[in-house]
Short mmCIF file of C-alpha atoms and ligand atoms in Angstrom, two decimals:
data_model
loop_
_atom_site.label_atom_id
_atom_site.label_comp_id
_atom_site.label_asym_id
_atom_site.label_seq_id
_atom_site.Cartn_x
_atom_site.Cartn_y
_atom_site.Cartn_z
CA MET A 1 2.88 -13.12 49.22
CA PRO A 2 6.22 -12.16 47.06
CA HIS A 3 6.09 -12.63 42.76
CA ALA A 4 7.17 -15.78 41.19
CA LYS A 5 10.20 -14.88 39.51
CA VAL A 6 10.64 -14.91 35.56
CA LYS A 7 12.96 -17.15 34.44
CA ILE A 8 14.92 -15.16 31.78
CA SER A 9 16.69 -16.68 29.26
CA ARG A 10 18.67 -14.19 27.31
CA ALA A 11 19.39 -11.08 27.94
CA LEU A 12 21.28 -8.06 26.01
CA ALA A 13 22.15 -5.62 28.66
CA PRO A 14 23.44 -3.19 28.05
CA VAL A 15 22.39 -2.34 25.01
CA GLY A 16 24.29 0.60 23.24
CA ILE A 17 21.50 2.34 21.06
CA CYS A 18 17.79 0.06 21.06
CA VAL A 19 15.62 0.59 17.96
CA THR A 20 13.06 -0.23 19.95
CA LEU A 21 9.58 1.39 17.60
CA SER A 22 7.83 0.46 21.13
CA GLU A 23 4.67 2.57 21.44
CA GLN A 24 6.12 2.87 24.82
CA PHE A 25 8.80 4.73 23.42
CA MET A 26 7.52 6.14 20.21
CA GLY A 27 6.90 9.83 20.18
CA ASP A 28 7.57 12.98 18.44
CA ASP A 29 10.58 13.70 19.27
CA ASN A 30 11.79 9.80 19.36
CA PRO A 31 9.63 8.33 16.17
CA LEU A 32 11.83 5.57 16.06
CA GLY A 33 11.32 5.05 20.26
CA ILE A 34 15.43 4.97 20.66
CA LEU A 35 17.14 3.90 24.16
CA THR A 36 20.43 4.26 25.14
CA ASN A 37 22.22 1.65 27.83
CA ALA A 38 18.82 -0.29 27.50
CA ALA A 39 18.11 -4.23 28.14
CA VAL A 40 16.34 -6.26 26.57
CA LEU A 41 14.89 -9.61 28.10
CA ILE A 42 13.89 -12.47 26.78
CA LYS A 43 11.78 -15.84 27.82
CA ASP A 44 11.63 -18.46 25.36
CA GLU A 45 10.54 -16.95 21.88
CA SER A 46 9.43 -13.83 23.78
CA ILE A 47 10.41 -10.07 24.50
CA VAL A 48 9.69 -10.06 27.82
CA TRP A 49 10.86 -6.66 29.01
CA VAL A 50 12.72 -3.62 27.34
CA GLY A 51 13.87 -0.46 28.94
CA LYS A 52 17.05 1.17 30.59
CA GLN A 53 19.21 -0.91 31.88
CA ASP A 54 19.19 0.80 35.49
CA ASP A 55 15.71 -0.24 35.32
CA VAL A 56 15.65 -3.87 35.24
CA PRO A 57 12.53 -5.08 37.97
CA SER A 58 13.98 -7.30 40.88
CA ASN A 59 11.29 -9.92 39.72
CA PHE A 60 13.32 -11.10 36.62
CA ASP A 61 15.52 -13.93 37.38
CA LEU A 62 18.70 -13.76 35.31
CA SER A 63 21.35 -16.22 37.11
CA ALA A 64 20.41 -18.71 34.17
CA ALA A 65 20.43 -16.43 31.43
CA ASP A 66 22.90 -15.95 28.42
CA ILE A 67 24.04 -12.23 28.50
CA GLN A 68 25.41 -10.53 26.17
CA ASP A 69 27.24 -7.12 26.38
CA ILE A 70 26.49 -5.09 23.76
CA SER A 71 27.55 -1.58 24.44
CA GLY A 72 28.52 0.02 21.96
CA GLN A 73 26.49 -1.46 19.64
CA THR A 74 23.09 -1.06 18.08
CA VAL A 75 20.42 -3.80 18.15
CA PHE A 76 17.22 -3.49 15.78
CA PRO A 77 14.16 -5.47 15.60
CA GLY A 78 14.81 -8.64 12.79
CA PHE A 79 14.04 -6.81 9.18
CA ILE A 80 11.37 -7.50 7.55
CA ASP A 81 11.33 -8.22 3.60
CA ALA A 82 7.09 -7.66 2.64
CA HIS A 83 7.72 -8.20 -1.03
CA THR A 84 9.57 -11.35 -2.80
CA HIS A 85 9.01 -13.23 -5.48
CA LEU A 86 11.67 -15.70 -3.84
CA VAL A 87 11.54 -19.26 -5.75
CA PHE A 88 12.40 -19.33 -9.64
CA ALA A 89 14.91 -21.02 -11.56
CA GLY A 90 16.93 -18.99 -14.33
CA SER A 91 18.08 -15.69 -15.01
CA ARG A 92 16.75 -13.17 -17.52
CA ALA A 93 20.37 -11.48 -17.98
CA SER A 94 20.19 -11.06 -21.52
CA GLU A 95 17.15 -9.05 -20.96
CA PHE A 96 19.25 -6.26 -19.20
CA ASP A 97 20.93 -4.85 -22.62
CA LEU A 98 17.67 -5.37 -24.52
CA ARG A 99 16.04 -2.79 -21.38
CA VAL A 100 19.25 -0.40 -21.72
CA GLN A 101 18.81 0.31 -25.54
CA GLY A 102 15.29 1.01 -24.81
CA ALA A 103 12.82 -2.02 -25.20
CA SER A 104 10.41 -1.75 -22.03
CA TYR A 105 9.36 -4.46 -19.75
CA LEU A 106 6.02 -5.01 -21.34
CA GLU A 107 7.23 -4.94 -24.70
CA ILE A 108 9.76 -8.27 -23.49
CA LEU A 109 6.63 -9.58 -21.73
CA ALA A 110 4.97 -9.81 -24.60
CA ARG A 111 7.43 -11.10 -26.80
CA GLY A 112 7.38 -14.16 -24.85
CA GLY A 113 10.21 -12.79 -22.72
CA GLY A 114 10.46 -11.24 -19.23
CA ILE A 115 7.67 -13.51 -16.83
CA GLN A 116 7.42 -16.50 -19.46
CA ALA A 117 10.95 -17.14 -19.81
CA THR A 118 11.16 -17.54 -16.29
CA VAL A 119 7.94 -19.46 -16.16
CA ARG A 120 9.70 -22.08 -18.69
CA ALA A 121 13.28 -22.15 -16.57
CA THR A 122 11.52 -23.00 -13.33
CA LYS A 123 9.33 -25.47 -15.03
CA GLU A 124 12.33 -27.63 -16.32
CA SER A 125 14.11 -27.69 -11.96
CA SER A 126 13.24 -29.90 -10.03
CA PHE A 127 11.64 -29.18 -6.31
CA ASP A 128 14.70 -29.80 -4.80
CA GLU A 129 16.58 -27.43 -7.66
CA LEU A 130 14.36 -24.25 -6.42
CA TYR A 131 14.39 -25.23 -2.69
CA ASP A 132 18.17 -25.49 -2.20
CA LEU A 133 17.91 -22.01 -4.29
CA GLY A 134 15.68 -20.80 -1.55
CA ILE A 135 17.20 -21.96 1.45
CA HIS A 136 20.76 -19.75 -0.24
CA ARG A 137 18.53 -16.88 -1.13
CA LEU A 138 17.21 -16.64 3.01
CA ASP A 139 20.57 -17.39 3.93
CA VAL A 140 21.70 -14.33 2.28
CA LEU A 141 19.12 -12.13 3.44
CA LEU A 142 19.45 -13.60 7.47
CA ARG A 143 23.09 -12.25 6.58
CA GLU A 144 21.29 -8.52 7.02
CA GLY A 145 19.33 -9.34 10.11
CA VAL A 146 16.23 -10.27 7.85
CA THR A 147 14.20 -12.48 9.69
CA THR A 148 10.45 -12.70 8.24
CA VAL A 149 10.37 -12.88 4.21
CA GLU A 150 6.87 -12.54 2.27
CA ALA A 151 7.29 -14.74 -1.06
CA LYS A 152 5.08 -15.17 -3.51
CA SER A 153 4.21 -18.06 -6.40
CA GLY A 154 3.41 -16.30 -9.35
CA TYR A 155 6.47 -18.74 -12.36
CA GLY A 156 4.09 -21.72 -12.42
CA LEU A 157 0.75 -20.51 -14.04
CA SER A 158 -0.83 -23.89 -13.90
CA VAL A 159 -2.20 -25.29 -11.14
CA GLU A 160 0.70 -28.25 -10.59
CA GLY A 161 3.32 -25.29 -11.26
CA GLU A 162 1.45 -22.81 -8.73
CA ILE A 163 0.76 -25.71 -6.18
CA ARG A 164 5.03 -26.79 -5.95
CA LEU A 165 6.32 -23.73 -6.29
CA LEU A 166 4.17 -22.79 -2.81
CA GLU A 167 4.93 -26.40 -1.83
CA VAL A 168 8.82 -25.19 -2.15
CA ILE A 169 7.69 -21.78 0.33
CA GLN A 170 6.20 -23.92 2.64
CA ALA A 171 9.20 -25.88 3.24
CA LEU A 172 11.57 -23.14 3.12
CA ASN A 173 9.54 -21.87 5.86
CA ARG A 174 9.69 -25.26 8.11
CA ASP A 175 13.16 -25.67 7.22
CA HIS A 176 14.88 -22.18 7.82
CA SER A 177 14.83 -20.35 11.08
CA ILE A 178 13.85 -17.07 8.51
CA ASP A 179 9.61 -17.10 8.80
CA VAL A 180 8.41 -17.45 5.14
CA VAL A 181 4.71 -15.81 4.81
CA PRO A 182 3.02 -17.27 1.38
CA THR A 183 1.59 -15.36 -1.21
CA PHE A 184 -0.54 -17.19 -4.46
CA LEU A 185 0.25 -15.20 -7.58
CA GLY A 186 -1.36 -17.58 -10.00
CA ALA A 187 -2.59 -14.20 -11.39
CA HIS A 188 1.29 -13.01 -12.43
CA THR A 189 0.73 -13.02 -16.12
CA ILE A 190 -1.07 -14.75 -18.83
CA PRO A 191 0.50 -17.99 -19.81
CA GLU A 192 1.27 -18.37 -23.68
CA ALA A 193 -1.01 -21.12 -23.75
CA TYR A 194 -4.01 -19.18 -22.90
CA LYS A 195 -2.49 -15.94 -24.54
CA SER A 196 -5.72 -16.07 -27.10
CA ARG A 197 -8.37 -16.94 -24.41
CA PRO A 198 -7.51 -15.54 -21.27
CA GLN A 199 -10.99 -15.51 -20.12
CA ASP A 200 -10.20 -19.09 -19.52
CA TYR A 201 -7.13 -18.54 -17.55
CA VAL A 202 -8.53 -16.15 -14.91
CA ARG A 203 -11.42 -19.23 -14.57
CA LEU A 204 -8.69 -21.33 -14.07
CA VAL A 205 -7.16 -19.24 -11.73
CA ILE A 206 -10.54 -18.92 -10.06
CA GLN A 207 -12.23 -22.61 -9.88
CA ASP A 208 -8.92 -24.70 -9.95
CA MET A 209 -6.12 -22.81 -8.63
CA ILE A 210 -7.65 -20.55 -5.74
CA PRO A 211 -10.12 -23.51 -4.13
CA GLU A 212 -6.79 -26.04 -3.96
CA VAL A 213 -4.25 -23.60 -2.53
CA ALA A 214 -6.94 -22.61 -0.01
CA ARG A 215 -8.43 -26.59 0.49
CA ARG A 216 -3.92 -27.50 1.81
CA GLU A 217 -3.58 -23.80 3.18
CA LEU A 218 -0.41 -23.43 1.08
CA ALA A 219 -0.75 -19.14 1.23
CA GLU A 220 -2.62 -16.39 3.55
CA PHE A 221 -2.46 -13.87 0.88
CA CYS A 222 -3.14 -13.90 -2.80
CA ASP A 223 -1.65 -11.27 -5.32
CA VAL A 224 -2.58 -9.87 -8.71
CA PHE A 225 -0.61 -8.14 -11.16
CA CYS A 226 -2.89 -5.50 -12.32
CA GLU A 227 -1.59 -3.89 -15.36
CA GLU A 228 -2.09 -3.46 -19.21
CA GLY A 229 -0.80 -6.54 -20.46
CA ALA A 230 -1.09 -9.02 -17.12
CA PHE A 231 -5.05 -8.82 -15.36
CA ASP A 232 -7.30 -5.84 -15.67
CA VAL A 233 -9.26 -4.21 -13.00
CA GLU A 234 -12.41 -6.64 -13.59
CA ALA A 235 -10.33 -9.97 -13.67
CA SER A 236 -8.12 -8.92 -10.71
CA ARG A 237 -11.59 -7.99 -8.90
CA LYS A 238 -12.88 -11.28 -9.81
CA ILE A 239 -10.18 -13.04 -8.46
CA LEU A 240 -9.36 -11.45 -5.68
CA ASN A 241 -12.99 -11.69 -4.45
CA ALA A 242 -12.49 -15.42 -5.09
CA ALA A 243 -9.52 -15.40 -2.86
CA ARG A 244 -11.06 -12.92 -0.12
CA GLN A 245 -14.27 -16.16 -0.47
CA HIS A 246 -11.75 -18.72 0.67
CA GLY A 247 -10.17 -17.13 3.15
CA LEU A 248 -7.19 -15.74 1.41
CA ARG A 249 -6.23 -11.89 2.78
CA LEU A 250 -5.08 -10.06 -0.28
CA LYS A 251 -2.20 -7.80 -2.03
CA VAL A 252 -2.06 -5.96 -5.16
CA HIS A 253 0.95 -5.19 -8.03
CA ALA A 254 -1.29 -1.93 -8.43
CA ASP A 255 0.14 0.71 -10.74
CA GLN A 256 3.63 -0.15 -11.57
CA LEU A 257 4.14 0.81 -15.03
CA LYS A 258 0.83 2.88 -15.60
CA ALA A 259 -2.26 4.09 -14.25
CA SER A 260 -4.37 0.87 -14.23
CA GLY A 261 -6.90 1.54 -11.55
CA GLY A 262 -5.03 -1.46 -9.35
CA GLY A 263 -4.50 0.68 -5.89
CA SER A 264 -8.10 1.97 -6.32
CA LEU A 265 -9.45 -1.36 -6.84
CA ALA A 266 -6.91 -2.50 -3.49
CA ALA A 267 -8.80 0.21 -1.43
CA ASP A 268 -12.31 -0.81 -2.95
CA LEU A 269 -11.64 -4.26 -1.43
CA LYS A 270 -9.42 -3.00 1.55
CA ALA A 271 -6.72 -5.13 0.44
CA THR A 272 -4.09 -6.09 3.17
CA SER A 273 -1.34 -4.15 0.69
CA ALA A 274 -0.77 -2.53 -2.20
CA GLU A 275 2.50 -2.76 -4.31
CA HIS A 276 4.77 -0.67 -6.79
CA LEU A 277 1.96 1.72 -6.78
CA GLU A 278 4.64 4.71 -9.07
CA TYR A 279 1.53 6.11 -10.94
CA LEU A 280 -1.16 5.21 -8.65
CA PRO A 281 -3.01 8.99 -8.91
CA GLU A 282 -2.83 11.15 -5.91
CA GLU A 283 -6.30 11.41 -5.39
CA ILE A 284 -6.67 8.01 -4.13
CA VAL A 285 -3.65 8.30 -1.32
CA PRO A 286 -6.59 9.42 1.16
CA ARG A 287 -8.75 6.33 0.27
CA PHE A 288 -5.61 3.67 1.81
CA LYS A 289 -5.85 5.63 4.75
CA GLU A 290 -9.85 4.64 5.07
CA ALA A 291 -8.79 1.24 3.65
CA GLY A 292 -6.06 0.58 6.02
CA THR A 293 -4.04 -0.47 2.91
CA VAL A 294 -0.54 -0.53 3.25
CA ALA A 295 1.65 1.13 0.71
CA VAL A 296 4.95 -1.19 -0.19
CA LEU A 297 7.40 0.26 -2.58
CA LEU A 298 9.84 -1.39 -4.44
CA PRO A 299 12.72 1.20 -5.29
CA VAL A 300 14.69 -1.43 -7.01
CA ALA A 301 12.10 -2.39 -9.17
CA ALA A 302 11.65 1.30 -10.53
CA GLN A 303 15.63 1.76 -10.50
CA TYR A 304 16.54 -1.40 -12.17
CA LEU A 305 13.54 -0.66 -15.09
CA LEU A 306 14.64 3.05 -15.58
CA MET A 307 11.91 4.33 -14.70
CA GLN A 308 11.41 8.08 -14.25
CA LYS A 309 8.51 7.79 -11.59
CA THR A 310 8.29 7.64 -8.59
CA PRO A 311 4.92 6.87 -6.04
CA PRO A 312 3.27 9.36 -4.41
CA VAL A 313 5.37 9.29 -1.73
CA LYS A 314 4.72 12.87 0.02
CA ALA A 315 1.09 12.23 -0.12
CA PHE A 316 1.42 8.49 1.87
CA LEU A 317 3.44 10.29 4.58
CA SER A 318 1.13 13.35 5.21
CA TYR A 319 -2.22 10.99 5.22
CA ASP A 320 -0.39 8.95 7.39
CA VAL A 321 -0.54 6.02 5.24
CA PRO A 322 1.77 3.17 6.53
CA VAL A 323 4.74 2.84 3.68
CA ALA A 324 6.86 -0.14 3.97
CA ILE A 325 9.98 -0.75 1.74
CA ALA A 326 10.82 -4.22 -0.05
CA THR A 327 13.79 -5.79 -2.39
CA ASP A 328 10.74 -7.08 -4.81
CA PHE A 329 13.55 -10.02 -5.28
CA ASN A 330 12.83 -11.46 -8.53
CA PRO A 331 14.62 -12.34 -12.01
CA GLY A 332 13.58 -9.63 -14.55
CA SER A 333 12.61 -6.29 -12.27
CA ALA A 334 14.55 -6.45 -9.88
CA PRO A 335 17.20 -8.89 -8.90
CA CYS A 336 18.71 -7.68 -6.05
CA LEU A 337 18.97 -9.48 -3.02
CA SER A 338 20.06 -7.07 -0.37
CA LEU A 339 17.28 -5.43 1.35
CA LEU A 340 19.79 -2.60 2.64
CA THR A 341 20.50 -1.82 -0.17
CA SER A 342 17.02 -1.02 -1.28
CA MET A 343 16.70 0.81 2.16
CA THR A 344 19.07 3.23 0.83
CA ILE A 345 18.02 3.22 -2.85
CA GLY A 346 14.21 4.09 -1.15
CA ALA A 347 15.63 6.52 0.73
CA THR A 348 17.38 8.47 -1.85
CA LEU A 349 14.98 7.95 -5.01
CA TYR A 350 11.97 9.00 -2.80
CA HIS A 351 13.86 11.62 -0.57
CA VAL A 352 12.76 10.23 2.53
CA THR A 353 14.37 10.36 5.75
CA THR A 354 16.38 7.10 7.36
CA ASP A 355 13.18 7.06 10.18
CA ILE A 356 10.46 6.40 7.64
CA VAL A 357 13.00 4.08 5.79
CA ILE A 358 13.48 2.08 9.13
CA LYS A 359 9.94 2.18 9.75
CA GLY A 360 9.01 0.58 6.14
CA VAL A 361 11.08 -2.66 7.36
CA THR A 362 10.00 -2.90 10.54
CA ILE A 363 6.44 -1.84 11.81
CA HIS A 364 5.11 -1.00 8.38
CA ALA A 365 6.34 -4.07 7.06
CA ALA A 366 4.93 -6.28 9.72
CA LYS A 367 1.28 -4.75 8.90
CA ALA A 368 2.05 -4.96 5.12
CA ILE A 369 2.23 -8.90 6.31
CA GLY A 370 -0.91 -9.04 8.89
CA ARG A 371 1.63 -9.32 11.34
CA GLU A 372 2.11 -6.05 12.91
CA LYS A 373 1.69 -7.18 16.40
CA LYS A 374 3.92 -9.91 16.84
CA ILE A 375 7.01 -8.31 14.89
CA GLY A 376 8.56 -5.49 13.72
CA ARG A 377 9.19 -3.73 17.17
CA ILE A 378 11.65 -5.00 20.48
CA GLU A 379 8.02 -4.49 22.98
CA LYS A 380 7.02 -6.77 25.80
CA GLY A 381 5.20 -9.56 24.18
CA PHE A 382 6.24 -9.44 20.68
CA GLN A 383 8.79 -12.38 19.21
CA ALA A 384 12.36 -12.25 19.61
CA ASP A 385 13.59 -11.13 16.17
CA LEU A 386 16.77 -9.30 16.61
CA SER A 387 19.42 -7.81 15.09
CA VAL A 388 22.74 -5.97 16.28
CA PHE A 389 24.76 -4.50 14.07
CA PRO A 390 28.74 -3.22 15.53
CA ILE A 391 27.38 0.29 15.20
CA ASN A 392 26.98 3.36 17.03
CA GLU A 393 25.24 5.26 14.95
CA TYR A 394 22.08 3.53 13.50
CA ARG A 395 21.36 5.23 10.87
CA LEU A 396 24.36 3.63 8.39
CA VAL A 397 21.99 0.39 8.08
CA VAL A 398 20.14 3.25 5.58
CA THR A 399 22.52 5.30 4.43
CA SER A 400 25.49 2.50 3.49
CA PHE A 401 24.09 0.24 0.66
CA GLY A 402 24.66 -2.62 3.00
CA GLY A 403 27.84 -1.60 4.49
CA VAL A 404 27.21 -2.27 7.64
CA LEU A 405 25.97 -6.37 8.56
CA PRO A 406 24.66 -7.90 11.96
CA HIS A 407 27.08 -9.31 13.68
CA ARG A 408 24.71 -11.78 15.62
CA VAL A 409 20.64 -12.54 14.25
CA MET A 410 18.17 -13.77 16.88
CA LYS A 411 15.08 -15.77 15.84
CA ARG A 412 12.56 -16.39 18.09
CA GLY A 413 14.52 -16.29 21.44
CA ARG A 414 17.69 -18.21 19.55
CA TRP A 415 20.79 -16.65 18.17
CA VAL A 416 20.60 -18.20 14.22
CA PHE A 417 23.48 -16.16 12.80
CA VAL A 418 26.49 -15.18 14.41
CA SER A 419 29.32 -13.91 12.57
CA PRO A 420 33.18 -13.90 13.42
CA ASN A 421 34.41 -11.03 11.83
CA CYS A 422 31.83 -8.19 10.01
CA ASP A 423 33.42 -4.95 10.41
CA PRO A 424 31.37 -2.26 8.48
CA VAL A 425 33.18 -0.65 5.30
CA MET A 426 32.30 2.65 7.31
CA ALA A 427 33.34 4.53 9.96
CA ALA A 428 31.06 3.34 13.26
O1 NIG B 1 6.92 -6.77 -9.00
N1 NIG B 1 5.56 -7.19 -12.07
C1 NIG B 1 5.31 -7.87 -11.63
N2 NIG B 1 6.12 -8.92 -10.85
C2 NIG B 1 7.43 -8.97 -10.59
C3 NIG B 1 8.15 -8.62 -11.76
C4 NIG B 1 8.30 -10.30 -11.86
C5 NIG B 1 9.38 -10.81 -12.89
O2 NIG B 1 9.35 -9.58 -13.93
O3 NIG B 1 9.47 -11.70 -13.14
C6 NIG B 1 7.73 -7.35 -10.36
O4 NIG B 1 8.08 -6.24 -10.62
FE1 FE B 2 6.72 -8.24 -7.28
#
């Protein structure tokens, strides 16, 4: 009996360069699984086939398909920004001059500035104002080919304030074509009212916030800022254990400003990811591998805070720990809403090749948000999240500070961004 034909809704064919990250094509001599003269076939929301254009099997019915000829161009999996503080109001521009003149991030925080200043500005903003800011920010990310974003709360620091931010994130996920993955970060810092009794705030997070966030299914992950001046290892462990008991997966802001034990805690708890990691002691790195913990690196924050230290990137690579690179978009340490710029800064700061960085915003970023079986690759069965760049040198996405932008972005099989003119500023 002849096989039933599979009706294709969209096809990209021929594709000049297809950066698949597909296991089928990846190997030592082809670490990104790059194909030339490729075809990608899409049915509804998913990729059903990728390979050489000449090898498209005959059981695919392309008669009703929207077919895009993108010869001479490059298609990537939709990029993933695995660490943002997307929803906040106000700016912290006034802190910039203090910092370049020598004040540290933690000193500014201790004086009631920093995160506390953003908590105040956020509290004064309405739900709609925060929502509109969020939509605009997602539009800016989409323009770079980003199709999935992790977003943390953390500028509420009260039960109502944290829930409200997670509700904004939920509305953004519902209304924007970008998927927004919610993380509860009630333990971002000790709010001013609890300064003299931090244990009470830890209790509030554990007893009131986490159960409510979990009951209303407002977050997938729980994160903690484990750092001197925020939450120590003991408090972080209690919070993360409570979150796990309520079904949340774990992330840790770890060893960013000092060696504070956060990375070791993340490995102990088999957290999905540990983030920042500038001061992570190298001997902890093998434990990340055993624990399956992804190292999420945030080069813009380190650059912006004038840090001299970089994470143990060589050790991550030699122990085969997955390394993701993200924006850390936030008003204090990384007011940079450009994943492409973060990629260029990451490559230069860490002395890593373009291939490592591209993996850091695709397959490894997908693992950092628990979606490695669904996004981050152009592979059969994966969600059809793609971006098409008008370049025939794929490395330009890493090497040019956002100087190349996609013509088209697809989310779940639909074109969600099409630009009539985005000629690259770099020779392609
Ligand atoms: O990832 N380190 C803690 N949290 C953020 C900064 C948040 C802020 O300063 O508003 C970070 O760098
Ligand atoms: Fe952060």
